[in-house]
PDB file of C-alpha atoms in Angstrom:
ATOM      1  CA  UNK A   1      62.487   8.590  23.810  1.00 88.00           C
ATOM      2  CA  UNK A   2      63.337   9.199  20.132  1.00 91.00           C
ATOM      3  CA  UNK A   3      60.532   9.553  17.893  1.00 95.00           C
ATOM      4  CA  UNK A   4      60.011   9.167  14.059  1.00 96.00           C
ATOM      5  CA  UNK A   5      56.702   9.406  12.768  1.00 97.00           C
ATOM      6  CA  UNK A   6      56.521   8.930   8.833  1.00 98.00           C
ATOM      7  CA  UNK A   7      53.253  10.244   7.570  1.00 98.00           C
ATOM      8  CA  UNK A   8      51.051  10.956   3.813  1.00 98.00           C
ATOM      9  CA  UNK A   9      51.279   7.562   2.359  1.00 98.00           C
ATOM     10  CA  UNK A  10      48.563   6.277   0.543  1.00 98.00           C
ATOM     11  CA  UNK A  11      47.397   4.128  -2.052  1.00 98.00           C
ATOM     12  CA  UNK A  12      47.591   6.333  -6.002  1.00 98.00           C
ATOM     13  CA  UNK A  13      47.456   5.342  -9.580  1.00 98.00           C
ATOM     14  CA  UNK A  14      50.978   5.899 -11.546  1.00 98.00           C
ATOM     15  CA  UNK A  15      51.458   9.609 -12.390  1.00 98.00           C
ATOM     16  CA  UNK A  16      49.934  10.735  -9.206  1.00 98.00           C
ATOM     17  CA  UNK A  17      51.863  12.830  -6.634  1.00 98.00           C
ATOM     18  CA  UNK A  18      52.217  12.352  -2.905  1.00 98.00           C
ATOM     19  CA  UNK A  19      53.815  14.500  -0.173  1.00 98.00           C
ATOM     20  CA  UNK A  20      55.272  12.517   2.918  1.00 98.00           C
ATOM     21  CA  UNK A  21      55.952  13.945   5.985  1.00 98.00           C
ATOM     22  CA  UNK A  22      58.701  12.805   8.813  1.00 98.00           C
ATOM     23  CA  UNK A  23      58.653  14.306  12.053  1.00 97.00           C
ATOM     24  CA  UNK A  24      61.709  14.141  14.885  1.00 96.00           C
ATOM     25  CA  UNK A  25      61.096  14.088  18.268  1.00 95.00           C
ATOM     26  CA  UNK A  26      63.043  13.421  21.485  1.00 93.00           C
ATOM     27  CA  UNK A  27      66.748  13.736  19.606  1.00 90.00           C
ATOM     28  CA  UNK A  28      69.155  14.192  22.034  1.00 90.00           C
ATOM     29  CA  UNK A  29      71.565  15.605  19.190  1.00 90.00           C
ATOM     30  CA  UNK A  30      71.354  18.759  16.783  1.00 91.00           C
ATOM     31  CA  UNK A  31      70.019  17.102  13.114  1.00 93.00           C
ATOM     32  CA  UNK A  32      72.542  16.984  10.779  1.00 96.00           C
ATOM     33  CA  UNK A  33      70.913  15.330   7.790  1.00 97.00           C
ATOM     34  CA  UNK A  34      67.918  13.575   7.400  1.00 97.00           C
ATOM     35  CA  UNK A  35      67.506  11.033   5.009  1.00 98.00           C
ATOM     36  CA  UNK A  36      64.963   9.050   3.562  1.00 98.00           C
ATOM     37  CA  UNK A  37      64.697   5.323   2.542  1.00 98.00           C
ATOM     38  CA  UNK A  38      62.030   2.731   1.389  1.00 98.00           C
ATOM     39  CA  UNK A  39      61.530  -0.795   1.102  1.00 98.00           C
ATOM     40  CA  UNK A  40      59.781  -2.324  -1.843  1.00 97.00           C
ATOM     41  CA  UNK A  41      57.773  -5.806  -0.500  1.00 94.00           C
ATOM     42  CA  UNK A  42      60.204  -8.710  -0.411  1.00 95.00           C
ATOM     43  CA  UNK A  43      63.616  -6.023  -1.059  1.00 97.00           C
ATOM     44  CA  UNK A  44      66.078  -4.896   1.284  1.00 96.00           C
ATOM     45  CA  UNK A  45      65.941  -1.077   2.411  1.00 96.00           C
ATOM     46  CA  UNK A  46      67.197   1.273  -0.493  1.00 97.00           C
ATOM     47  CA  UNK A  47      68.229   5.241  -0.644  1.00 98.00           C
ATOM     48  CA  UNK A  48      65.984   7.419  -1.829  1.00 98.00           C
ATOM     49  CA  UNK A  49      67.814  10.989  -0.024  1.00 98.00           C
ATOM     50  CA  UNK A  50      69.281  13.118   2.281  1.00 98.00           C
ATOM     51  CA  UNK A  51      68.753  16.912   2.821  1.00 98.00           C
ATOM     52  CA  UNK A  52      71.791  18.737   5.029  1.00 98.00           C
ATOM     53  CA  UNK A  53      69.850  20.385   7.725  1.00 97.00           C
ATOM     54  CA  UNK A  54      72.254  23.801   7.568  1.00 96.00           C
ATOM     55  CA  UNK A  55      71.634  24.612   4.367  1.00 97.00           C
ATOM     56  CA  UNK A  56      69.017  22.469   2.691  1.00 97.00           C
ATOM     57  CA  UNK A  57      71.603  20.872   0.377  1.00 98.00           C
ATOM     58  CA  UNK A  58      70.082  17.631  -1.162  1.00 98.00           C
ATOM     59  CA  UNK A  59      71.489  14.658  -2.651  1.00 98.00           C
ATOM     60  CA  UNK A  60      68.944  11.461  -4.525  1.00 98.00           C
ATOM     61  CA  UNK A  61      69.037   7.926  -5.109  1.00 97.00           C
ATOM     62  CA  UNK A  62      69.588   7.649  -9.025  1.00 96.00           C
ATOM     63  CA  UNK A  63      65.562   6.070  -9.182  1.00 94.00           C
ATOM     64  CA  UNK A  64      64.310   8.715  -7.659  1.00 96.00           C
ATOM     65  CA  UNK A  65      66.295  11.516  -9.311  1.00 94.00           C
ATOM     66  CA  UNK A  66      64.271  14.523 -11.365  1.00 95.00           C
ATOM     67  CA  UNK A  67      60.840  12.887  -9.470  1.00 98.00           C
ATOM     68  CA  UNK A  68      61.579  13.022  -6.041  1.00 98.00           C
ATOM     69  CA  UNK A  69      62.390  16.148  -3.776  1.00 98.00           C
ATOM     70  CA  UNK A  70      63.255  16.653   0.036  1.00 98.00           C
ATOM     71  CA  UNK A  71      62.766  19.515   1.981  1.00 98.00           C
ATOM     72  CA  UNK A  72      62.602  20.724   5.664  1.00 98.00           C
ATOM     73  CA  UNK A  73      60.826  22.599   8.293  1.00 96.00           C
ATOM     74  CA  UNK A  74      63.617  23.081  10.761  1.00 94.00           C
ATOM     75  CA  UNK A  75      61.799  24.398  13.607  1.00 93.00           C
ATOM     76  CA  UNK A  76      59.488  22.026  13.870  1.00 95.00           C
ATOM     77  CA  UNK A  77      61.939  19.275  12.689  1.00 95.00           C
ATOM     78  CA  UNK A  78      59.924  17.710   9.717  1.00 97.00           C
ATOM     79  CA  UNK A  79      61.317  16.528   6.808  1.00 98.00           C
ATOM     80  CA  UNK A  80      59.394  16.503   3.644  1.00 98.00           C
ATOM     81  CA  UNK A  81      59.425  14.129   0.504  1.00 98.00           C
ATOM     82  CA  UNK A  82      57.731  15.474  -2.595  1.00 98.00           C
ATOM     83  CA  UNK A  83      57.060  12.490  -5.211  1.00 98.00           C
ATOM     84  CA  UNK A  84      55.864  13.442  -8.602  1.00 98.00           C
ATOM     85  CA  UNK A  85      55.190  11.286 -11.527  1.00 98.00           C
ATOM     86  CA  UNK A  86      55.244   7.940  -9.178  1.00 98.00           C
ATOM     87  CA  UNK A  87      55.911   4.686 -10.923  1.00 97.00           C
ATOM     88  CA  UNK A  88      54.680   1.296  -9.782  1.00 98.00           C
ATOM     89  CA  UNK A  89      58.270   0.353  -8.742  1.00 97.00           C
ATOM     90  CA  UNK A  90      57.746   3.215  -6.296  1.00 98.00           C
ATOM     91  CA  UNK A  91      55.776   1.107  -3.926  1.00 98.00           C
ATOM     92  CA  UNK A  92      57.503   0.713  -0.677  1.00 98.00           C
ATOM     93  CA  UNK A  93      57.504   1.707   2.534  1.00 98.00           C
ATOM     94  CA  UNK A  94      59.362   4.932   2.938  1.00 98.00           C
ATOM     95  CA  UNK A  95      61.266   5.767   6.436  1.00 98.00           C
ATOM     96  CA  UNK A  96      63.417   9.002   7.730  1.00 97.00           C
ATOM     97  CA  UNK A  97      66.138   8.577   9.457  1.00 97.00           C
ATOM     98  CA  UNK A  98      68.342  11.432  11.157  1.00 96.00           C
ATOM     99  CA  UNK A  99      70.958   8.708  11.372  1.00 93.00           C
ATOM    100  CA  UNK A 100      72.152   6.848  15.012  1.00 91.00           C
ATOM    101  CA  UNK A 101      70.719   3.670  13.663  1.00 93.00           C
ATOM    102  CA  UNK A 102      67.015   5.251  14.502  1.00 94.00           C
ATOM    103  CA  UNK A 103      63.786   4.984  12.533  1.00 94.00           C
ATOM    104  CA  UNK A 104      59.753   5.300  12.526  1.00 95.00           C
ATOM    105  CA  UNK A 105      57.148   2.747  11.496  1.00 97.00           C
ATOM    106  CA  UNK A 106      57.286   4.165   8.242  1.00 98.00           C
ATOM    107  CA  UNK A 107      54.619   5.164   5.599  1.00 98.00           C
ATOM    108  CA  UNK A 108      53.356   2.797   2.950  1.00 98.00           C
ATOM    109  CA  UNK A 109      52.899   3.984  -0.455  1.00 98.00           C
ATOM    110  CA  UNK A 110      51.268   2.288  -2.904  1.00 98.00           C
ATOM    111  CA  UNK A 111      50.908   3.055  -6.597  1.00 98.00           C
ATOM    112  CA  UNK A 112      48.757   1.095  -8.867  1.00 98.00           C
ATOM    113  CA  UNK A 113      48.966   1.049 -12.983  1.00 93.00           C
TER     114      UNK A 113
END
């Protein structure tokens, strides 16, 4: 059984800084990349990034790009996504994915102005 588990979302006030956490379990395959999404209410599912596993190599969804950064924990398999300086717009809910088409329940984040 493959498990996500999206964690650290919360409800902040525009400027504020969150840290959310995404944690693999039960991968039957050696992560390559993990990357991380989000869905603003009523929008489809946008990039946000991806962090290469090998060498912690990132790459960012222009909206996100000088505010936002991923990192890793490889041995216990947990992403990380740093937000800094969040913006209304930021208000989704954020998921991981280590690609195959899986993903967790996600984390809402919520950022008031």
């Amino acid at each position: 059984q493959v498990q996500l588990v999206e964690s650290g979302g919360g409800l902040v006030q525009a400027g504020d800084s969150l840290r959310l956490s995404c944690a693999a379990s039960g991968l039957t395959f050696d992560i390559d990349t993990m990357s991380w999404f989000r869905q603003p209410p009523g929008k489809e599912r946008e990039f946000v990034g991806r962090i290469w596993w090998s060498d912690g190599s990132t790459v960012y969804g222009d909206s996100v790009k000088g505010r936002f950064s991923i990192s890793r924990d490889s041995a216990k398999n947990t992403a990380y996504l740093q937000m800094k300086s969040l913006r209304p717009e930021d208000t989704a809910v954020y998921y991981c994915t280590p690609g195959a088409d899986y993903w967790g329940q996600g984390t809402q984040v919520t950022v008031s102005s």
